[in-house]
Short mmCIF file of C-alpha atoms in Angstrom, two decimals:
data_model
loop_
_atom_site.label_atom_id
_atom_site.label_comp_id
_atom_site.label_asym_id
_atom_site.label_seq_id
_atom_site.Cartn_x
_atom_site.Cartn_y
_atom_site.Cartn_z
CA MET Z 1 28.99 -9.20 6.40
CA ASN Z 2 31.59 -6.43 6.96
CA PRO Z 3 30.35 -3.41 4.93
CA ALA Z 4 33.87 -2.55 4.04
CA LEU Z 5 34.48 -6.00 2.48
CA LEU Z 6 31.28 -5.75 0.39
CA GLY Z 7 32.52 -2.27 -0.73
CA LEU Z 8 35.93 -3.70 -1.60
CA ALA Z 9 34.04 -6.32 -3.72
CA GLU Z 10 32.79 -3.39 -5.91
CA ASN Z 11 36.04 -1.48 -6.03
CA PRO Z 12 37.12 -1.10 -9.61
CA SER Z 13 40.79 -0.79 -8.48
CA LEU Z 14 40.91 -4.03 -6.61
CA PRO Z 15 44.15 -5.86 -7.52
CA ALA Z 16 43.67 -9.11 -9.42
CA ASP Z 17 45.19 -11.35 -6.67
CA LEU Z 18 42.85 -9.82 -4.07
CA LEU Z 19 39.91 -10.38 -6.35
CA ASP Z 20 40.92 -14.02 -6.66
CA ARG Z 21 41.08 -14.37 -2.91
CA LEU Z 22 37.67 -12.90 -2.50
CA VAL Z 23 36.25 -15.17 -5.14
CA LEU Z 24 37.64 -18.34 -3.51
CA THR Z 25 36.57 -17.36 -0.03
CA ALA Z 26 33.14 -15.65 -0.71
CA ASP Z 27 29.96 -16.39 1.10
CA ASP Z 28 26.49 -15.98 -0.51
CA GLU Z 29 26.33 -12.22 0.19
CA LEU Z 30 29.88 -11.42 -0.95
CA ALA Z 31 29.58 -13.76 -4.01
CA SER Z 32 26.43 -11.99 -5.10
CA THR Z 33 28.18 -8.66 -4.90
CA LEU Z 34 31.22 -9.89 -6.71
CA ALA Z 35 28.96 -11.35 -9.44
CA GLN Z 36 28.09 -7.69 -10.52
CA ARG Z 37 31.78 -6.88 -11.45
CA PRO Z 38 32.12 -6.46 -15.19
CA ASP Z 39 35.92 -7.55 -15.04
CA LEU Z 40 35.45 -11.13 -13.86
CA SER Z 41 37.42 -13.74 -15.85
CA ASP Z 42 35.63 -16.83 -17.13
CA GLU Z 43 37.39 -18.82 -14.50
CA GLN Z 44 36.34 -16.41 -11.72
CA VAL Z 45 32.73 -16.50 -13.01
CA ARG Z 46 32.59 -20.31 -12.85
CA ALA Z 47 34.26 -20.29 -9.43
CA LEU Z 48 31.72 -17.79 -8.05
CA ALA Z 49 28.88 -19.76 -9.55
CA ALA Z 50 30.10 -22.95 -7.85
CA ARG Z 51 30.38 -21.29 -4.52
CA SER Z 52 26.95 -19.59 -4.45
CA GLU Z 53 23.72 -20.42 -6.34
CA SER Z 54 22.40 -16.88 -5.71
CA ALA Z 55 25.56 -15.65 -7.48
CA ALA Z 56 25.06 -18.19 -10.25
CA VAL Z 57 21.49 -16.86 -10.82
CA ALA Z 58 22.83 -13.36 -11.17
CA LEU Z 59 25.58 -14.40 -13.47
CA ALA Z 60 23.11 -16.40 -15.62
CA TYR Z 61 20.88 -13.25 -16.00
CA ALA Z 62 23.94 -11.14 -16.77
CA GLY Z 63 24.78 -13.49 -19.64
CA ARG Z 64 28.05 -14.68 -18.03
CA LEU Z 65 27.04 -18.34 -17.67
CA THR Z 66 26.14 -20.77 -20.41
CA ALA Z 67 24.34 -24.08 -20.37
CA GLU Z 68 27.77 -25.81 -20.16
CA ASP Z 69 28.53 -24.15 -16.95
CA VAL Z 70 25.32 -25.29 -15.02
CA ASP Z 71 24.15 -28.64 -13.73
CA PRO Z 72 20.35 -28.51 -13.05
CA ALA Z 73 20.70 -31.31 -10.64
CA VAL Z 74 23.06 -29.25 -8.55
CA GLN Z 75 21.86 -25.69 -9.12
CA PRO Z 76 18.28 -25.82 -10.29
CA LEU Z 77 17.74 -22.05 -9.73
CA ALA Z 78 20.64 -21.16 -12.06
CA ALA Z 79 19.17 -23.62 -14.60
CA LEU Z 80 15.72 -21.91 -14.32
CA ALA Z 81 17.49 -18.49 -14.77
CA LEU Z 82 18.98 -19.62 -18.09
CA LEU Z 83 15.63 -21.09 -19.19
CA ASP Z 84 13.98 -17.88 -18.31
CA GLU Z 85 16.50 -16.11 -20.46
CA GLY Z 86 15.94 -18.61 -23.38
CA ARG Z 87 19.41 -20.07 -23.11
CA GLY Z 88 18.63 -23.30 -21.24
CA LEU Z 89 18.32 -26.81 -22.61
CA PRO Z 90 15.00 -28.46 -23.36
CA GLN Z 91 15.94 -31.56 -21.24
CA TRP Z 92 16.27 -29.26 -18.29
CA ALA Z 93 12.73 -28.13 -18.63
CA ARG Z 94 11.53 -31.71 -18.71
CA ARG Z 95 13.50 -32.59 -15.69
CA LEU Z 96 12.33 -29.54 -13.75
CA ALA Z 97 8.68 -30.08 -14.64
CA VAL Z 98 8.66 -33.11 -12.35
CA ASP Z 99 10.93 -31.54 -9.68
CA PRO Z 100 9.50 -32.29 -6.17
CA ALA Z 101 10.09 -28.61 -5.13
CA VAL Z 102 6.92 -26.77 -5.94
CA GLU Z 103 8.70 -23.43 -6.22
CA HIS Z 104 10.95 -24.81 -8.99
CA ARG Z 105 8.00 -26.02 -11.04
CA GLU Z 106 6.29 -22.66 -10.44
CA LYS Z 107 9.29 -20.78 -11.65
CA LEU Z 108 9.52 -23.04 -14.65
CA ALA Z 109 5.99 -22.37 -15.58
CA ASP Z 110 6.73 -18.70 -15.80
CA CYS Z 111 9.60 -19.21 -18.32
CA PRO Z 112 8.83 -18.30 -21.94
CA GLY Z 113 9.05 -20.68 -24.83
CA LEU Z 114 8.58 -24.02 -22.96
CA PRO Z 115 8.43 -27.22 -25.09
CA ALA Z 116 4.79 -28.21 -25.63
CA ASP Z 117 5.14 -31.42 -23.72
CA VAL Z 118 6.51 -29.57 -20.70
CA ALA Z 119 3.64 -27.01 -20.90
CA ARG Z 120 1.19 -29.88 -21.02
CA ARG Z 121 2.64 -31.42 -17.97
CA LEU Z 122 2.53 -28.15 -16.04
CA ALA Z 123 -1.00 -27.54 -17.05
CA ASP Z 124 -1.93 -30.77 -15.25
CA ASP Z 125 0.25 -30.08 -12.18
CA PRO Z 126 -1.64 -30.75 -8.95
CA GLU Z 127 -0.42 -27.36 -7.48
CA VAL Z 128 -2.67 -24.39 -8.32
CA ARG Z 129 0.20 -21.97 -8.09
CA VAL Z 130 2.11 -23.91 -10.78
CA VAL Z 131 -0.81 -23.84 -13.19
CA SER Z 132 -1.52 -20.18 -12.29
CA ALA Z 133 2.10 -19.23 -13.36
CA LEU Z 134 1.63 -21.10 -16.54
CA ALA Z 135 -1.62 -19.35 -17.18
CA TYR Z 136 0.08 -15.88 -17.13
CA ARG Z 137 2.29 -17.07 -20.07
CA ALA Z 138 -0.03 -19.31 -21.96
CA SER Z 139 -1.39 -18.47 -25.45
CA GLY Z 140 -3.67 -19.96 -27.99
CA LEU Z 141 -5.24 -23.37 -27.26
CA LEU Z 142 -3.62 -23.66 -23.95
CA ALA Z 143 -5.01 -20.29 -22.72
CA ALA Z 144 -8.54 -21.36 -23.87
CA GLU Z 145 -8.16 -24.53 -21.90
CA LEU Z 146 -6.93 -22.82 -18.73
CA ALA Z 147 -9.65 -20.12 -18.97
CA ARG Z 148 -12.05 -23.09 -18.21
CA HIS Z 149 -9.87 -24.42 -15.32
CA PRO Z 150 -11.92 -25.44 -12.33
CA HIS Z 151 -9.86 -23.22 -9.96
CA ALA Z 152 -10.72 -19.57 -10.11
CA GLU Z 153 -7.23 -18.41 -9.39
CA VAL Z 154 -6.04 -20.04 -12.60
CA ARG Z 155 -8.71 -18.11 -14.54
CA ARG Z 156 -7.57 -14.92 -12.78
CA LEU Z 157 -3.98 -15.27 -14.18
CA VAL Z 158 -5.45 -16.06 -17.69
CA ALA Z 159 -7.27 -12.78 -17.45
CA ALA Z 160 -3.92 -10.96 -16.71
CA ASN Z 161 -2.28 -12.58 -19.67
CA GLU Z 162 -1.85 -10.18 -22.63
CA GLU Z 163 -1.65 -13.09 -24.98
CA THR Z 164 -5.02 -14.38 -24.08
CA PRO Z 165 -7.40 -14.01 -27.04
CA PRO Z 166 -9.91 -11.13 -26.84
CA GLU Z 167 -12.90 -13.40 -26.92
CA LEU Z 168 -11.68 -15.33 -24.05
CA LEU Z 169 -11.03 -12.11 -22.03
CA HIS Z 170 -14.55 -11.05 -22.83
CA ALA Z 171 -15.77 -14.48 -21.55
CA LEU Z 172 -13.62 -14.16 -18.35
CA LEU Z 173 -15.22 -10.68 -17.67
CA THR Z 174 -18.80 -11.83 -17.97
CA GLY Z 175 -18.52 -15.58 -17.33
CA ASP Z 176 -20.61 -16.24 -20.41
CA GLY Z 177 -19.64 -19.50 -22.14
CA LEU Z 178 -17.49 -20.75 -19.25
CA PRO Z 179 -18.40 -23.40 -16.78
CA PRO Z 180 -18.56 -22.18 -13.16
CA ALA Z 181 -15.32 -22.48 -11.22
CA ARG Z 182 -15.37 -25.15 -8.60
CA SER Z 183 -12.95 -23.71 -6.17
CA CYS Z 184 -10.93 -20.57 -5.15
CA HIS Z 185 -8.12 -19.68 -2.77
CA VAL Z 186 -10.67 -18.78 -0.06
CA CYS Z 187 -12.80 -21.98 -0.08
CA ASP Z 188 -9.55 -24.05 -0.39
CA ARG Z 189 -8.83 -22.89 3.21
CA GLU Z 190 -12.18 -22.09 4.86
CA ALA Z 191 -15.67 -23.48 5.06
CA VAL Z 192 -18.14 -21.31 3.20
CA PRO Z 193 -19.66 -18.87 3.55
CA PHE Z 194 -16.56 -16.96 4.75
CA VAL Z 195 -15.51 -13.35 4.70
CA HIS Z 196 -11.91 -12.70 5.84
CA ALA Z 197 -11.80 -9.91 8.57
CA PRO Z 198 -9.39 -6.99 8.08
CA ASP Z 199 -8.15 -7.51 11.67
CA CYS Z 200 -7.51 -11.28 11.39
CA PRO Z 201 -5.29 -12.25 14.30
CA ARG Z 202 -3.73 -15.40 12.70
CA ASP Z 203 -0.03 -14.95 11.94
CA ASP Z 204 -0.08 -17.75 9.32
CA CYS Z 205 -3.15 -16.46 7.41
CA GLU Z 206 -2.42 -15.83 3.73
CA LEU Z 207 -5.81 -14.38 2.80
CA LEU Z 208 -6.13 -10.64 2.06
CA PRO Z 209 -8.65 -8.42 4.04
CA GLY Z 210 -12.12 -8.88 2.37
CA ASP Z 211 -11.40 -12.06 0.61
CA ALA Z 212 -14.75 -13.88 0.54
CA CYS Z 213 -16.49 -16.93 -0.83
CA ASP Z 214 -20.10 -17.95 -0.46
CA GLY Z 215 -19.69 -20.71 -3.10
CA SER Z 216 -19.53 -18.19 -5.95
CA HIS Z 217 -15.93 -17.49 -5.28
CA GLN Z 218 -16.81 -13.70 -5.39
CA SER Z 219 -13.59 -12.05 -4.41
CA THR Z 220 -11.51 -14.05 -6.90
CA VAL Z 221 -14.19 -13.32 -9.63
CA HIS Z 222 -13.79 -9.71 -8.79
CA ALA Z 223 -10.03 -9.94 -8.99
CA THR Z 224 -10.39 -11.70 -12.36
CA GLN Z 225 -12.63 -8.93 -13.71
CA TRP Z 226 -10.00 -6.39 -12.40
CA GLN Z 227 -7.26 -8.19 -14.27
CA ALA Z 228 -9.31 -8.42 -17.51
CA LEU Z 229 -10.19 -4.70 -17.43
CA HIS Z 230 -6.56 -3.86 -16.73
CA ASN Z 231 -5.50 -5.95 -19.73
CA PRO Z 232 -5.02 -3.91 -22.86
CA ALA Z 233 -6.01 -6.88 -24.93
CA THR Z 234 -9.56 -6.94 -23.61
CA PRO Z 235 -11.97 -5.62 -26.22
CA PRO Z 236 -13.36 -2.00 -25.61
CA LYS Z 237 -16.93 -3.12 -26.06
CA ALA Z 238 -16.43 -5.64 -23.19
CA VAL Z 239 -14.77 -2.95 -21.01
CA ALA Z 240 -17.53 -0.36 -21.56
CA VAL Z 241 -20.19 -2.63 -20.04
CA PHE Z 242 -18.51 -2.24 -16.70
CA ALA Z 243 -18.95 1.56 -16.59
CA ASP Z 244 -22.03 0.92 -14.32
CA HIS Z 245 -20.63 -1.85 -12.30
CA PRO Z 246 -21.30 -1.56 -8.48
CA SER Z 247 -17.50 -1.78 -7.78
CA ALA Z 248 -15.75 1.57 -7.92
CA LEU Z 249 -12.30 -0.29 -8.30
CA LEU Z 250 -13.67 -1.79 -11.68
CA ARG Z 251 -15.28 1.51 -12.81
CA GLU Z 252 -11.92 3.28 -12.16
CA LEU Z 253 -10.22 0.94 -14.68
CA VAL Z 254 -13.01 1.59 -17.17
CA ALA Z 255 -12.50 5.33 -16.67
CA ALA Z 256 -8.83 5.07 -17.52
CA ARG Z 257 -9.30 3.03 -20.57
CA GLU Z 258 -8.66 4.71 -23.93
CA GLY Z 259 -10.76 4.33 -26.99
CA LEU Z 260 -14.16 3.86 -25.45
CA PRO Z 261 -17.48 5.58 -26.80
CA SER Z 262 -17.82 9.20 -25.64
CA GLU Z 263 -21.16 8.38 -23.93
CA VAL Z 264 -19.38 6.04 -21.64
CA TYR Z 265 -17.06 8.83 -20.54
CA GLU Z 266 -19.96 11.24 -20.09
CA ARG Z 267 -21.64 8.75 -17.65
CA LEU Z 268 -18.34 8.29 -15.71
CA ALA Z 269 -17.86 12.03 -15.37
CA ALA Z 270 -20.85 11.97 -13.18
CA ASP Z 271 -19.64 9.06 -10.97
CA PRO Z 272 -20.09 9.63 -7.31
CA ILE Z 273 -16.60 8.38 -6.34
CA PRO Z 274 -13.71 10.96 -6.90
CA VAL Z 275 -11.06 8.25 -7.60
CA VAL Z 276 -13.16 7.18 -10.71
CA ARG Z 277 -13.53 10.71 -12.03
CA ALA Z 278 -9.81 11.30 -11.33
CA ALA Z 279 -8.92 8.33 -13.54
CA LEU Z 280 -11.21 9.73 -16.20
CA ALA Z 281 -9.62 13.20 -16.01
CA GLY Z 282 -6.19 11.87 -16.97
CA ASN Z 283 -7.57 9.73 -19.80
CA PRO Z 284 -6.11 11.00 -23.16
CA SER Z 285 -9.27 9.85 -24.96
CA ILE Z 286 -11.71 12.40 -23.38
CA ASP Z 287 -12.69 15.24 -25.59
CA ASP Z 288 -12.05 18.90 -25.01
CA ALA Z 289 -15.64 19.59 -23.92
CA LEU Z 290 -15.36 17.04 -21.24
CA ILE Z 291 -11.89 18.29 -20.16
CA ARG Z 292 -13.57 21.80 -19.60
CA ARG Z 293 -16.49 20.31 -17.82
CA MET Z 294 -14.21 18.40 -15.40
CA ALA Z 295 -12.23 21.56 -14.74
CA ASP Z 296 -15.15 22.67 -12.53
CA ASP Z 297 -15.14 19.35 -10.67
CA ASP Z 298 -14.60 20.06 -6.93
CA GLY Z 299 -12.62 16.90 -6.34
CA HIS Z 300 -8.97 17.81 -5.62
CA ASP Z 301 -7.58 14.60 -7.02
CA VAL Z 302 -9.82 15.11 -10.13
CA ARG Z 303 -8.42 18.57 -10.75
CA ARG Z 304 -4.79 17.38 -10.13
CA SER Z 305 -5.31 14.39 -12.54
CA LEU Z 306 -6.69 16.90 -15.12
CA ALA Z 307 -3.68 19.14 -14.66
CA HIS Z 308 -1.67 16.29 -16.05
CA HIS Z 309 -3.80 15.76 -19.19
CA PRO Z 310 -1.64 15.86 -22.28
CA ARG Z 311 -4.14 18.04 -24.09
CA LEU Z 312 -5.07 20.41 -21.24
CA PRO Z 313 -6.22 23.82 -22.67
CA LEU Z 314 -3.55 26.33 -21.41
CA ASP Z 315 -6.24 28.75 -20.38
CA LEU Z 316 -7.26 26.31 -17.68
CA LEU Z 317 -3.73 25.81 -16.35
CA ALA Z 318 -3.71 28.95 -14.18
CA ASP Z 319 -7.00 28.08 -12.45
CA LEU Z 320 -5.93 24.52 -11.81
CA ALA Z 321 -2.62 25.65 -10.55
CA ARG Z 322 -4.08 28.16 -8.23
CA SER Z 323 -6.57 25.76 -6.67
CA THR Z 324 -4.75 22.42 -6.67
CA LYS Z 325 -1.62 21.16 -5.02
CA LEU Z 326 0.29 19.87 -8.11
CA GLY Z 327 3.65 19.27 -6.43
CA SER Z 328 6.52 20.13 -8.78
CA PRO Z 329 6.35 17.75 -11.79
CA LEU Z 330 6.79 18.98 -15.35
CA LEU Z 331 3.16 18.73 -16.62
CA PRO Z 332 2.96 17.06 -19.98
CA ARG Z 333 1.01 19.94 -21.50
CA VAL Z 334 3.74 22.40 -20.38
CA GLU Z 335 6.45 20.20 -21.70
CA ALA Z 336 4.73 19.98 -25.09
CA ALA Z 337 4.02 23.79 -25.25
CA THR Z 338 5.21 25.55 -28.35
CA PRO Z 339 7.87 28.32 -28.17
CA THR Z 340 4.98 30.87 -28.62
CA GLU Z 341 3.01 29.23 -25.73
CA VAL Z 342 6.03 29.17 -23.48
CA ALA Z 343 6.72 32.86 -24.14
CA ALA Z 344 3.03 33.64 -23.21
CA LEU Z 345 3.17 31.50 -19.99
CA ALA Z 346 6.51 32.56 -18.60
CA PRO Z 347 5.40 36.12 -17.54
CA ALA Z 348 2.06 34.80 -16.02
CA ALA Z 349 0.86 36.67 -13.05
CA ASP Z 350 0.40 33.42 -11.10
CA PRO Z 351 3.88 32.39 -9.70
CA THR Z 352 2.77 28.77 -9.80
CA VAL Z 353 2.37 29.00 -13.58
CA ARG Z 354 5.78 30.56 -13.89
CA MET Z 355 7.17 27.69 -11.71
CA LEU Z 356 5.70 25.10 -14.06
CA VAL Z 357 7.34 26.68 -17.09
CA ALA Z 358 10.68 26.91 -15.13
CA LEU Z 359 10.63 23.25 -14.82
CA ARG Z 360 11.44 22.86 -18.45
CA ARG Z 361 15.13 22.36 -19.25
CA ASP Z 362 15.06 23.65 -22.80
CA LEU Z 363 13.90 27.36 -22.26
CA PRO Z 364 15.39 30.08 -24.48
CA ASP Z 365 18.10 31.99 -22.67
CA PRO Z 366 16.02 35.24 -22.21
CA ILE Z 367 13.20 33.37 -20.53
CA ARG Z 368 15.50 31.30 -18.49
CA ASP Z 369 17.32 34.38 -17.27
CA ALA Z 370 14.13 36.17 -16.56
CA LEU Z 371 12.91 33.37 -14.36
CA ALA Z 372 16.16 33.17 -12.58
CA CYS Z 373 15.48 36.85 -11.37
CA ASP Z 374 11.92 35.96 -10.42
CA PRO Z 375 11.04 37.37 -6.88
CA ASP Z 376 9.23 34.11 -5.92
CA ALA Z 377 11.36 31.47 -4.39
CA LYS Z 378 9.53 28.47 -5.80
CA VAL Z 379 9.98 29.76 -9.37
CA VAL Z 380 13.73 30.15 -8.75
CA LYS Z 381 13.99 26.84 -7.11
CA ALA Z 382 12.47 25.36 -10.27
CA ILE Z 383 14.83 27.13 -12.58
CA ALA Z 384 17.97 26.74 -10.48
CA PRO Z 385 18.97 23.33 -12.08
CA HIS Z 386 18.56 24.77 -15.62
CA PRO Z 387 21.74 24.34 -17.84
CA GLY Z 388 23.35 27.49 -19.00
CA LEU Z 389 22.99 29.64 -15.88
CA SER Z 390 26.30 31.41 -15.21
CA GLU Z 391 28.26 31.47 -12.02
CA ALA Z 392 27.17 35.03 -11.38
CA GLN Z 393 23.47 33.96 -11.90
CA LEU Z 394 23.77 31.11 -9.48
CA MET Z 395 25.54 33.26 -6.88
CA ALA Z 396 22.76 35.80 -7.12
CA VAL Z 397 20.11 33.19 -6.67
CA ILE Z 398 21.83 31.87 -3.58
CA ASP Z 399 22.20 35.34 -2.24
CA ARG Z 400 18.53 36.08 -2.65
CA HIS Z 401 17.00 32.85 -1.48
CA GLY Z 402 19.67 31.00 0.39
CA PRO Z 403 18.56 27.52 1.81
CA ARG Z 404 15.29 27.56 -0.10
CA VAL Z 405 17.08 27.05 -3.48
CA ALA Z 406 20.32 25.60 -2.25
CA ALA Z 407 19.64 21.90 -2.97
CA LYS Z 408 18.36 22.58 -6.48
CA ALA Z 409 21.20 24.92 -7.32
CA ALA Z 410 23.64 22.25 -6.28
CA THR Z 411 22.23 19.94 -8.94
CA ASN Z 412 22.90 22.46 -11.87
CA PRO Z 413 25.38 20.73 -14.18
CA ASP Z 414 26.99 23.98 -14.86
CA ALA Z 415 27.53 24.85 -11.26
CA THR Z 416 31.22 25.93 -10.84
CA PRO Z 417 33.56 24.82 -7.98
CA ALA Z 418 33.00 28.33 -6.48
CA VAL Z 419 29.25 27.88 -6.38
CA LEU Z 420 29.51 24.44 -4.85
CA GLU Z 421 31.89 25.72 -2.17
CA ARG Z 422 29.64 28.51 -1.46
CA LEU Z 423 26.60 26.14 -1.19
CA SER Z 424 28.58 23.91 1.13
CA ARG Z 425 28.68 26.74 3.65
CA GLN Z 426 24.93 27.15 3.75
CA PRO Z 427 23.30 26.66 7.17
CA ALA Z 428 21.92 23.41 8.44
CA SER Z 429 18.56 24.01 6.83
CA ALA Z 430 20.16 23.48 3.44
CA ARG Z 431 21.51 19.97 4.23
CA LYS Z 432 19.94 18.44 1.21
CA ALA Z 433 22.31 20.63 -0.84
CA LEU Z 434 25.35 18.62 0.68
CA ARG Z 435 24.03 15.39 -0.79
CA ALA Z 436 23.70 16.97 -4.24
CA ILE Z 437 27.29 18.59 -3.83
CA ALA Z 438 28.63 15.21 -2.84
CA ARG Z 439 27.49 13.86 -6.25
CA HIS Z 440 28.45 16.75 -8.35
CA PRO Z 441 31.50 16.17 -10.63
CA ARG Z 442 32.80 19.64 -10.15
CA ALA Z 443 32.90 19.42 -6.28
CA THR Z 444 36.13 20.50 -4.87
CA LEU Z 445 37.99 19.08 -1.83
CA PRO Z 446 36.80 21.78 0.54
CA ALA Z 447 33.16 21.19 -0.58
CA LEU Z 448 33.56 17.42 -0.23
CA LEU Z 449 35.13 17.68 3.27
CA ALA Z 450 32.13 19.78 4.27
CA CYS Z 451 29.81 16.93 2.93
CA LEU Z 452 31.70 14.44 5.19
CA ALA Z 453 30.46 16.39 8.17
CA ASP Z 454 26.88 15.69 7.23
CA ARG Z 455 25.26 12.38 8.20
CA ASP Z 456 23.37 11.82 5.00
CA ALA Z 457 25.90 13.23 2.57
CA ARG Z 458 28.81 11.48 4.22
CA SER Z 459 28.08 8.20 2.60
CA VAL Z 460 28.06 9.69 -0.81
CA ALA Z 461 31.13 11.74 -0.35
CA ALA Z 462 33.09 8.83 1.02
CA GLY Z 463 33.13 7.27 -2.41
CA ARG Z 464 34.66 10.33 -4.19
CA PRO Z 465 38.11 9.54 -5.49
CA GLU Z 466 39.16 13.15 -4.99
CA LEU Z 467 39.37 12.79 -1.30
CA PRO Z 468 42.86 12.44 0.26
CA LEU Z 469 44.09 8.87 0.69
CA ASP Z 470 44.32 9.04 4.45
CA VAL Z 471 40.81 10.40 4.73
CA VAL Z 472 39.45 7.57 2.53
CA ALA Z 473 41.43 5.01 4.53
CA GLY Z 474 40.02 6.28 7.76
CA LEU Z 475 36.49 6.18 6.59
CA VAL Z 476 36.66 2.46 5.88
CA ASN Z 477 36.28 1.99 9.69
CA ASP Z 478 33.39 4.33 10.11
CA GLU Z 479 30.55 3.24 12.28
CA ALA Z 480 28.02 4.03 9.61
CA TRP Z 481 27.42 1.01 7.28
CA GLY Z 482 27.03 3.11 4.08
CA VAL Z 483 30.08 5.29 4.81
CA ALA Z 484 32.36 2.24 5.31
CA HIS Z 485 30.91 0.53 2.26
CA ALA Z 486 31.35 3.65 0.02
CA ALA Z 487 34.97 4.19 1.24
CA ALA Z 488 35.92 0.58 0.62
CA ALA Z 489 34.46 0.91 -3.01
CA ASN Z 490 36.49 4.18 -3.52
CA PRO Z 491 38.95 3.55 -6.40
CA SER Z 492 41.45 5.78 -4.49
CA LEU Z 493 41.58 3.43 -1.51
CA PRO Z 494 45.27 2.59 -0.87
CA VAL Z 495 46.19 -0.97 -1.82
CA GLU Z 496 47.66 -1.66 1.52
CA VAL Z 497 44.30 -0.87 3.19
CA MET Z 498 42.66 -3.23 0.74
CA ARG Z 499 45.01 -6.00 1.67
CA SER Z 500 44.37 -5.47 5.27
CA LEU Z 501 40.63 -5.66 4.72
CA VAL Z 502 41.06 -8.91 2.83
CA ALA Z 503 43.38 -10.34 5.52
#
């Protein structure tokens, strides 16, 4: 599809007669793009839905189609979308429950609020994938029935279902009280015992590396336990039992689970696998004593996870910042710091701590201004987007640190046209700044023209209505897909150019 034509389909200034022409001639790709327009008339909506089922699905999810607009015999996917939204008709569900296309029955099984007779029919479907989709939605007696299904894959999806009763989740974790499964997705395909090699050469193989079955369906049982441990409805008592399980993947989920007894967390803090201890370090339920103990853990991921703990004692922050690569996120504990704590952290000797404070966007003016004058570039880079910085302050920041802070300074909502023009003249090492300038609402024409000279910023700048009409018209034929698309979607595109594109 011509990228300019797709861009034109998004253009809010598209004349009504051209919109009509696009609707009446659209293929699937163009129809799906047109379906996103908020200004479609009811007649255009119905015309688009009739031309393309993918557009009909999008329009159904957007609330633009009603049950009266859809024939499930002609457009089953659109009917399924309405059923998924709770706006379909019960008779549709009954019809689709016996549809010969497995993918249609599978999608139906994943729809909420199905009539009881439809759910019953789907529960008896011969295709495991259909029953598994139903298991993810089932509740009450149906969930209890599917937890005993002879296929292990169905049980796995019951374990992932947050509506499954806690006592069933406990049983799925341990297997207690449930009859053994008779099959799984591995022994459905291979003679047991079988272990799927990670370097399997078969192009059509659907098994994952390590999938295995020796008659006990062990890889699917493990996946079922993983789903149950990940499920917030699983009782904490059942979760705690797995703190000593041989699988680190399962212990990791236990370590991340809130509300377990403190002795469970104490055992997990000594786990030999760093990823398990890292999950524990970020758990809001661990107490202050364990937080301090884990601050001495030599695992980098453990310390990084601990730095994101919402109750991190601030006296540990400097040590963690000094010894751990934290990136540049706003840490939860810094975000929650009181004004008094912020005032104590802002002048810290460690520039990384000052940088972490500078990432806040609600700093008092004196602290913000002091950080803007910081000698360390990473601190200034963090503070550069802070609202309230004056033109003079931003110019001073650019003078001192140049390309190192240019991209962040360009995102400052208070950056003036003069600042943005100055940034647009930065050397090639500040190319990221051009992308931010191209998006900035205060960018001037000279700044935008500079953005057009950059490969990455060009596709953003091409959509700016401030560009001269002849420039926008020329960009429609750009060899870069994104540039042509953005220019055609530009509301300033001359109408005569729009007409030539449609013609």
